[in-house]
Tab-separated table of C-alpha atoms and ligand atoms in Angstrom:
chain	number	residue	atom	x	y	z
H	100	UNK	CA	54.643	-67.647	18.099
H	101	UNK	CA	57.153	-65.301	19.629
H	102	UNK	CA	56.325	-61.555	19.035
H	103	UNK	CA	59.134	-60.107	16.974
H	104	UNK	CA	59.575	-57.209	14.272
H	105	UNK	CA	58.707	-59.557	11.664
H	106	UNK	CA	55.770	-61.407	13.198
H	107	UNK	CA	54.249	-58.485	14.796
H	108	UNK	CA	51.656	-57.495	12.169
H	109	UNK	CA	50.253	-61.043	11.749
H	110	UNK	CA	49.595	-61.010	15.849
H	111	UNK	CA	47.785	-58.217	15.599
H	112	UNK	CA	45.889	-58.844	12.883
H	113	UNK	CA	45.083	-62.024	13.582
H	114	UNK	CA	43.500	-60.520	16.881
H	115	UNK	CA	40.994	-58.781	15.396
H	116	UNK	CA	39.564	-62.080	12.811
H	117	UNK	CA	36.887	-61.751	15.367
H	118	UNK	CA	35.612	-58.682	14.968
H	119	UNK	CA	31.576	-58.800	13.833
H	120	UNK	CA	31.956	-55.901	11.505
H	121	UNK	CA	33.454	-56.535	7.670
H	122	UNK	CA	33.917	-52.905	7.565
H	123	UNK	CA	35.732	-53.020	11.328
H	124	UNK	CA	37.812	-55.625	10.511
H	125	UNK	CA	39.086	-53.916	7.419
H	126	UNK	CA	39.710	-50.560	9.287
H	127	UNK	CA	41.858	-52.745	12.239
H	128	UNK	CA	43.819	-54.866	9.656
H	129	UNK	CA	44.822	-51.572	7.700
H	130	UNK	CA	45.662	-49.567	9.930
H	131	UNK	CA	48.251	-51.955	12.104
H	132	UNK	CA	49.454	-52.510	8.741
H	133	UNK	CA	50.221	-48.918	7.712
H	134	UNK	CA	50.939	-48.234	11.667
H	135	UNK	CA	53.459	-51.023	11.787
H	136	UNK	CA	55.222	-50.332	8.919
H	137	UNK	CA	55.343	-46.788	10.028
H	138	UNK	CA	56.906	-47.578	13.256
H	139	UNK	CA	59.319	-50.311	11.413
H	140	UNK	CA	60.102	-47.262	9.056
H	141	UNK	CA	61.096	-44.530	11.799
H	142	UNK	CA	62.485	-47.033	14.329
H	143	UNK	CA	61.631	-44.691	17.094
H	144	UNK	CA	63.070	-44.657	20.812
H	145	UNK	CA	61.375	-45.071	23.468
H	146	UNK	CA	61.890	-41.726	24.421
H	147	UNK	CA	60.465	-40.642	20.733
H	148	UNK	CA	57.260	-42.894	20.715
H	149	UNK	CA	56.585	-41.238	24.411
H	150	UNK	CA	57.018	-37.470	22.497
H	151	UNK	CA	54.449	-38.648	19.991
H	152	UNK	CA	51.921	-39.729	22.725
H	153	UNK	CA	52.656	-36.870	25.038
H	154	UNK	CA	51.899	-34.592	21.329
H	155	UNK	CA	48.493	-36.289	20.720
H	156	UNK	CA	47.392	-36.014	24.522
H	157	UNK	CA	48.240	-32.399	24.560
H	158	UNK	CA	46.114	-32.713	21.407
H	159	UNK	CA	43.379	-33.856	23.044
H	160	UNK	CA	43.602	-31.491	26.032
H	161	UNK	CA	43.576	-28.568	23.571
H	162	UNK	CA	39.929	-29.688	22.821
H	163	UNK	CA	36.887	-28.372	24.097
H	164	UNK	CA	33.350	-26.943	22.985
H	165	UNK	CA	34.564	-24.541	21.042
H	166	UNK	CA	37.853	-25.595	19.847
H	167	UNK	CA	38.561	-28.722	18.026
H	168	UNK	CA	42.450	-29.287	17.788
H	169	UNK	CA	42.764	-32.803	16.292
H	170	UNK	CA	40.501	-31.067	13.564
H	171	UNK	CA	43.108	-28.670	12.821
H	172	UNK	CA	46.025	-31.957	13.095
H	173	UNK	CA	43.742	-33.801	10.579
H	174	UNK	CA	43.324	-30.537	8.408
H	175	UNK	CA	47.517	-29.546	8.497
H	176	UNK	CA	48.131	-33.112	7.376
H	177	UNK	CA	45.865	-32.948	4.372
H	178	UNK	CA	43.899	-35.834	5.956
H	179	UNK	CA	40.436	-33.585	5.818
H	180	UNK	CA	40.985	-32.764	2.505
H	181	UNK	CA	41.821	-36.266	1.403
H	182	UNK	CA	38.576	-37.660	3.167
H	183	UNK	CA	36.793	-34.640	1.227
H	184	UNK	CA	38.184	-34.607	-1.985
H	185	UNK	CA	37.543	-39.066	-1.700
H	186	UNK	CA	34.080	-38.435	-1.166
H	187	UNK	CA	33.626	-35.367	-3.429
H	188	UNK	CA	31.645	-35.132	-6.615
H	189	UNK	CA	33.236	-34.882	-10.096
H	190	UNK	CA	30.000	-33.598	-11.036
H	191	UNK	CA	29.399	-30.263	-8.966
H	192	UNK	CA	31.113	-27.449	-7.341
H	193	UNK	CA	34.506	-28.921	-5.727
H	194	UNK	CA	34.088	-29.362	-1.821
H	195	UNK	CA	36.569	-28.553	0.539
H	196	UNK	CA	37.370	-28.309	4.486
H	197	UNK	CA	34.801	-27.540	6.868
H	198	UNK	CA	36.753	-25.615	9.457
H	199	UNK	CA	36.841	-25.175	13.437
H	200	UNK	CA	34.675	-22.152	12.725
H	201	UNK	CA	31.591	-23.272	12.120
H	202	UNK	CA	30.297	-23.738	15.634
H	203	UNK	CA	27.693	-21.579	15.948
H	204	UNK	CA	24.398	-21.786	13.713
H	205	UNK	CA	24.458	-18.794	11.663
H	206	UNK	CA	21.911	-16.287	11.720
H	207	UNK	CA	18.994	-15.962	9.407
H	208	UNK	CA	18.726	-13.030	6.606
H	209	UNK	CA	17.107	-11.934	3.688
H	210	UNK	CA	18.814	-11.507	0.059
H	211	UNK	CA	20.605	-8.601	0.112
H	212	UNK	CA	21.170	-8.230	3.859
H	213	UNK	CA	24.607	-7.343	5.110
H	214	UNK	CA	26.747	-9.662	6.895
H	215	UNK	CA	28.794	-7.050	8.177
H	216	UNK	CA	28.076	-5.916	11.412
H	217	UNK	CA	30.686	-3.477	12.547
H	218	UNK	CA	29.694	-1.717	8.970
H	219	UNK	CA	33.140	-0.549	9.061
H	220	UNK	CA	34.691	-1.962	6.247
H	221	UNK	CA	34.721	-1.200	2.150
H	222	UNK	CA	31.527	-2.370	0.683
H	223	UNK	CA	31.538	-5.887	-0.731
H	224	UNK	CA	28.826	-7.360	-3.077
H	225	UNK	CA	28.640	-11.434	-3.483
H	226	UNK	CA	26.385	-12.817	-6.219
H	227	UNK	CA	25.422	-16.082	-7.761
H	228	UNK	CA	23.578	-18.773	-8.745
H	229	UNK	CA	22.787	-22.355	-7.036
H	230	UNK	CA	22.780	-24.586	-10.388
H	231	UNK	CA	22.151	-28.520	-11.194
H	232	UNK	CA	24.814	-30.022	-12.801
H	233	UNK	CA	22.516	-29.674	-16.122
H	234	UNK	CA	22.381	-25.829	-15.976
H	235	UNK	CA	18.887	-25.644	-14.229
H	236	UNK	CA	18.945	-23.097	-12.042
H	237	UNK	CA	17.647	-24.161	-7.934
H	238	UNK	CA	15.313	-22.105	-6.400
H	239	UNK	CA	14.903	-22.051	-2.457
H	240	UNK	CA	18.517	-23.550	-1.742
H	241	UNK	CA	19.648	-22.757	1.779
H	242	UNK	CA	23.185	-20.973	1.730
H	243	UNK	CA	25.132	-20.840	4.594
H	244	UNK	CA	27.945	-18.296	4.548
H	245	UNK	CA	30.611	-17.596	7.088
H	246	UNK	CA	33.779	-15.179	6.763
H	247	UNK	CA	35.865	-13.353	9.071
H	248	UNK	CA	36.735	-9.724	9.071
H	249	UNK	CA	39.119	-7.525	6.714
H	250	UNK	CA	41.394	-8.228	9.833
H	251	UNK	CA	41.584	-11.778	9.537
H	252	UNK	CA	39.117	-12.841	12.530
H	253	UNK	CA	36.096	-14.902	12.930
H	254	UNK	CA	33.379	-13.124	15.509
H	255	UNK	CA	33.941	-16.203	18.224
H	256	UNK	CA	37.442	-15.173	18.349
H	257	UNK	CA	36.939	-11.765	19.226
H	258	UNK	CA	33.871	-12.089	21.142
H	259	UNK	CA	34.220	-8.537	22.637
H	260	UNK	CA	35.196	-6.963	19.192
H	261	UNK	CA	32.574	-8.237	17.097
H	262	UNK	CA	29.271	-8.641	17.581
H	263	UNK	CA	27.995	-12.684	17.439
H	264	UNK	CA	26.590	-13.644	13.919
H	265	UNK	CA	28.977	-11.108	12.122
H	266	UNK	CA	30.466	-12.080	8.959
H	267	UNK	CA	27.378	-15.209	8.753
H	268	UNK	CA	24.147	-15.271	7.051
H	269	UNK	CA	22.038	-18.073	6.207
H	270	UNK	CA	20.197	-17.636	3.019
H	271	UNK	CA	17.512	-18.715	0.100
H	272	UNK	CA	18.001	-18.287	-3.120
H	273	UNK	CA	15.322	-16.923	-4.916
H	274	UNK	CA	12.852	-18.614	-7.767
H	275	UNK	CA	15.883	-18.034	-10.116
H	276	UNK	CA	18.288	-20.004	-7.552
H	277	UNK	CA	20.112	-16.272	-7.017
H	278	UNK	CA	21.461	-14.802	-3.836
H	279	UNK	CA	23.348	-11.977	-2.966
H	280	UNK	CA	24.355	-10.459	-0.294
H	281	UNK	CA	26.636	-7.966	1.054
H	282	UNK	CA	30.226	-7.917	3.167
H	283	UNK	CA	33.562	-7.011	3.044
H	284	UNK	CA	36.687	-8.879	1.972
H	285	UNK	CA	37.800	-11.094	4.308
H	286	UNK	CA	41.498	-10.878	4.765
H	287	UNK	CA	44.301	-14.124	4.824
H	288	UNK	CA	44.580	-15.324	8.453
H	289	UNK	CA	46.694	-17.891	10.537
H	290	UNK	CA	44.604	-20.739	11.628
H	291	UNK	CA	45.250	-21.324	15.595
H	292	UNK	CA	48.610	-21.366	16.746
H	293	UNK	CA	48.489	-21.513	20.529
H	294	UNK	CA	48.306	-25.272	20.915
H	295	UNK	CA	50.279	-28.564	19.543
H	296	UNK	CA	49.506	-28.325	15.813
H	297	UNK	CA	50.945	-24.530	16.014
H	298	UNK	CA	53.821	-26.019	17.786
H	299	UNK	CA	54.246	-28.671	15.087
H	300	UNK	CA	53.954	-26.374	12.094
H	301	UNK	CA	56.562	-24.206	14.246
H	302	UNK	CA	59.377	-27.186	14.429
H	303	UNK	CA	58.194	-28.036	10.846
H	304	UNK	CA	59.190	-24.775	9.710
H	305	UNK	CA	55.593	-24.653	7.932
H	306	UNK	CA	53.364	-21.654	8.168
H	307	UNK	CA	49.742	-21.239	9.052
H	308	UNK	CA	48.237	-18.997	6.746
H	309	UNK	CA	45.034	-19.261	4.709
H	310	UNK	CA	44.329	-17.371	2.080
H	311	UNK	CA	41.435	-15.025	2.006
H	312	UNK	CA	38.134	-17.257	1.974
H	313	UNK	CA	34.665	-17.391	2.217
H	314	UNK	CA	32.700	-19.907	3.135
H	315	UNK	CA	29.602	-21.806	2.033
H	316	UNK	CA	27.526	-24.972	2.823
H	317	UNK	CA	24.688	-25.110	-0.046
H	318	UNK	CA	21.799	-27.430	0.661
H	319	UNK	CA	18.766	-27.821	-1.958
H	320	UNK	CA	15.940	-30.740	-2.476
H	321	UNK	CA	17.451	-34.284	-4.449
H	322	UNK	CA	20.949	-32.929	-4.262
H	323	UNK	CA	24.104	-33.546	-2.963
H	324	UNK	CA	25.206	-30.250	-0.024
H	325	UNK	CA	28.750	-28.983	-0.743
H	326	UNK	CA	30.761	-27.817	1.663
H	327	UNK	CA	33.036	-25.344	-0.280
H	328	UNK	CA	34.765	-21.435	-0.242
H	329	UNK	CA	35.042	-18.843	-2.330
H	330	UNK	CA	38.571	-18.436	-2.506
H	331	UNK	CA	39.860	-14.149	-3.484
H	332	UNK	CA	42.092	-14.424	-6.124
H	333	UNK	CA	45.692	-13.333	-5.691
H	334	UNK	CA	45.421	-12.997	-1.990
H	335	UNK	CA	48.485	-14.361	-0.283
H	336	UNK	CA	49.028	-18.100	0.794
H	337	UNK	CA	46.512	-19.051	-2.416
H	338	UNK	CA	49.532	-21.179	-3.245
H	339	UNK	CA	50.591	-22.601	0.133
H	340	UNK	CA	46.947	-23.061	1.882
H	341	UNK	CA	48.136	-24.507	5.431
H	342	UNK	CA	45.226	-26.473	4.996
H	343	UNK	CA	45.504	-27.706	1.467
H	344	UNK	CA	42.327	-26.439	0.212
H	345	UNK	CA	42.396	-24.581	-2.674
H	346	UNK	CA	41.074	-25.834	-5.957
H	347	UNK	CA	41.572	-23.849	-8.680
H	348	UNK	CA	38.346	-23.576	-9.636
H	349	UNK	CA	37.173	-21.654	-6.354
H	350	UNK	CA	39.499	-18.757	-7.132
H	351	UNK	CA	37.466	-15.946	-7.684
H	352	UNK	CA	37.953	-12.194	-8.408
H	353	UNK	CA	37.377	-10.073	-6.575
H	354	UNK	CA	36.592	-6.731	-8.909
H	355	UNK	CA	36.105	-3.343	-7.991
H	356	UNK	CA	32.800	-1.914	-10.160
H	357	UNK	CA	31.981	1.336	-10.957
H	358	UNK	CA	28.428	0.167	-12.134
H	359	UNK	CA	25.852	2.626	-10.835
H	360	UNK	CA	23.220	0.439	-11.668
H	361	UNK	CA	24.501	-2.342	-9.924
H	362	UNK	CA	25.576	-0.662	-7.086
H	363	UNK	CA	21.866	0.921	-6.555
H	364	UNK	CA	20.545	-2.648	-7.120
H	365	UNK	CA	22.466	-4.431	-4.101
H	366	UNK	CA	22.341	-1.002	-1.714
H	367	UNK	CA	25.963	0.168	-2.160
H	368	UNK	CA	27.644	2.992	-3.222
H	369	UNK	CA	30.657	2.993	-6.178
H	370	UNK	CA	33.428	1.871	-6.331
H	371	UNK	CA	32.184	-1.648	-4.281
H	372	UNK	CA	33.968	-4.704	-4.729
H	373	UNK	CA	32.016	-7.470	-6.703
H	374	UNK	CA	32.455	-11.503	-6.749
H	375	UNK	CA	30.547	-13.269	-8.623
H	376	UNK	CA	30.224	-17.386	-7.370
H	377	UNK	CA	27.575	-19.683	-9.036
H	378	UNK	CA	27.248	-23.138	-6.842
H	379	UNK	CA	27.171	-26.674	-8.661
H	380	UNK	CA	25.568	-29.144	-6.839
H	381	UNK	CA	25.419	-32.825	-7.860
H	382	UNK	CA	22.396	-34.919	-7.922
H	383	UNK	CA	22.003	-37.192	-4.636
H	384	UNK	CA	23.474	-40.385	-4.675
H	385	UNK	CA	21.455	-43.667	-5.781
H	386	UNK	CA	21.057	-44.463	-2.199
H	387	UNK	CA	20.121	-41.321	-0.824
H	388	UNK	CA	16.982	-41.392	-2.743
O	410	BEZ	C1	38.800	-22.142	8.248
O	410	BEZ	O1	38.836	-21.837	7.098
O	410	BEZ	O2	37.967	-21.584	8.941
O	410	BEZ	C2	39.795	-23.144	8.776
O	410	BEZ	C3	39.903	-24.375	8.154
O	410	BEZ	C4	40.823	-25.299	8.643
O	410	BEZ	C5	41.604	-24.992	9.744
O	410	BEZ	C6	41.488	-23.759	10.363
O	410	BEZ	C7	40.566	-22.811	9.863
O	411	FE	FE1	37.944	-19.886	7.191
């Protein structure tokens, strides 16, 4: 059969009836489909299709150890939200993006330990609980928290500013499943602009804020982890995430307290700013068990 527009996606298909794997062969068959039809759709020249695979080398070439650019493609075209939200529970604490800055392991602390290093900032107290989906509360649940500063930057992107581990803290909740711990508000912040995606949100006319965050992975015994954030409520871009990632039930506020009491009990002075963020988590899947 002669390979033309219309008989394209058959040949190709057809090619990979072979292949051992169901779940392979599904993945192959789907995507020439959509791939095809995208191609059919845009009609590009040959000078365009060469563009798009000049973009995704320089895509490729952007990555290294610490930087993880077709990531950020697959987070600026909804794509890692998609794959999260597809595989998220309705049962628990909605899950979002993990982000490129999570790379390093974050450093061990104690309830009630500071996360911020440069101790320069206006005291910030976060509290909660881990809970079942039930109510029960879950003791000993590891929290991982990461943030970046009230400037808007993680510590591996100022590695001669900050000090490593600042703004992280992994914790346990406590025979109550409570944790706090203290901080400062992280600000809003562009994610990386310096390579293709930056380029492509440039000639997109898109921007490539995020709205103030903070970040948690919560991981206790017969449950499902979440990867989630905290989001601050009314900080800019909560409406235009460049990532897609806000769900509104992550918003949180951000109050400032006057509570002596309180204030004594987590080690600040008043006024502090207070967030309070319980943690659903789901029971583990059938399988899982
Ligand atoms: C972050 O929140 O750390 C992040 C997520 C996606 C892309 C860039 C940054
Ligand atoms: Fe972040």
């Amino acid at each position: 059969m002669d390979f033309t527009v219309e008989t394209a996606t058959d040949a190709v298909v057809e090619s990979f009836r072979q292949t051992k794997g169901q779940r392979l062969r599904q993945v192959m068959e789907s995507l020439t489909r959509h791939l095809h039809d995208f191609v059919r759709d845009i009609e590009p020249t040959t000078a365009e299709w060469e563009a798009a695979i000049g973009f995704l080398t320089a895509v490729g070439q952007t990555c290294d150890d610490t930087r993880q650019e077709f990531v950020l493609l697959s987070d600026v075209l909804g794509v890692s939200m998609l794959v999260e939200t597809l595989n998220g529970s309705d049962e628990g604490t909605e899950s979002t993006v993990l982000g490129p800055f999570h790379m390093t392991e974050s450093p061990l602390r104690e309830l009630g330990d500071s996360i911020d290093l440069l101790g320069t900032g206006r005291p910030c107290v976060v509290s909660g609980r881990t809970l079942a989906a039930d109510g029960t509360p879950l003791p000993d649940t590891e929290l991982d928290v990461w943030q970046c500063t009230e400037d808007g930057f993680y510590d591996v992107q100022q590695p001669d500013v900050q000090p490593q581990g600042n703004g992280r803290g992994l914790f346990r909740t406590d025979d109550q499943g409570r944790y706090w711990f203290r901080t400062v508000v992280p600000s809003h912040y562009p994610i990386p602009t310096d390579g293709p995606v930056g380029r492509l949100l440039e000639a997109t006319g898109r921007h490539p804020f995020r709205p103030a965050h903070i970040h948690f992975i919560a991981h206790a015994g017969h449950h499902r982890p979440v990867t989630t954030h905290a989001f601050v409520a009314g900080s800019p871009y909560v409406d235009s995430d460049a990532v897609f990632a806000v769900k509104r039930g992550l918003i949180t506020d951000f109050t400032e307290s006057y509570e002596e009491q309180e204030a004594e009990r987590f080690g600040v002075t008043v006024p502090f700013t207070h967030a309070t963020f319980d943690i659903v988590l789901a029971p583990e899947a059938e399988s899982a068990r």
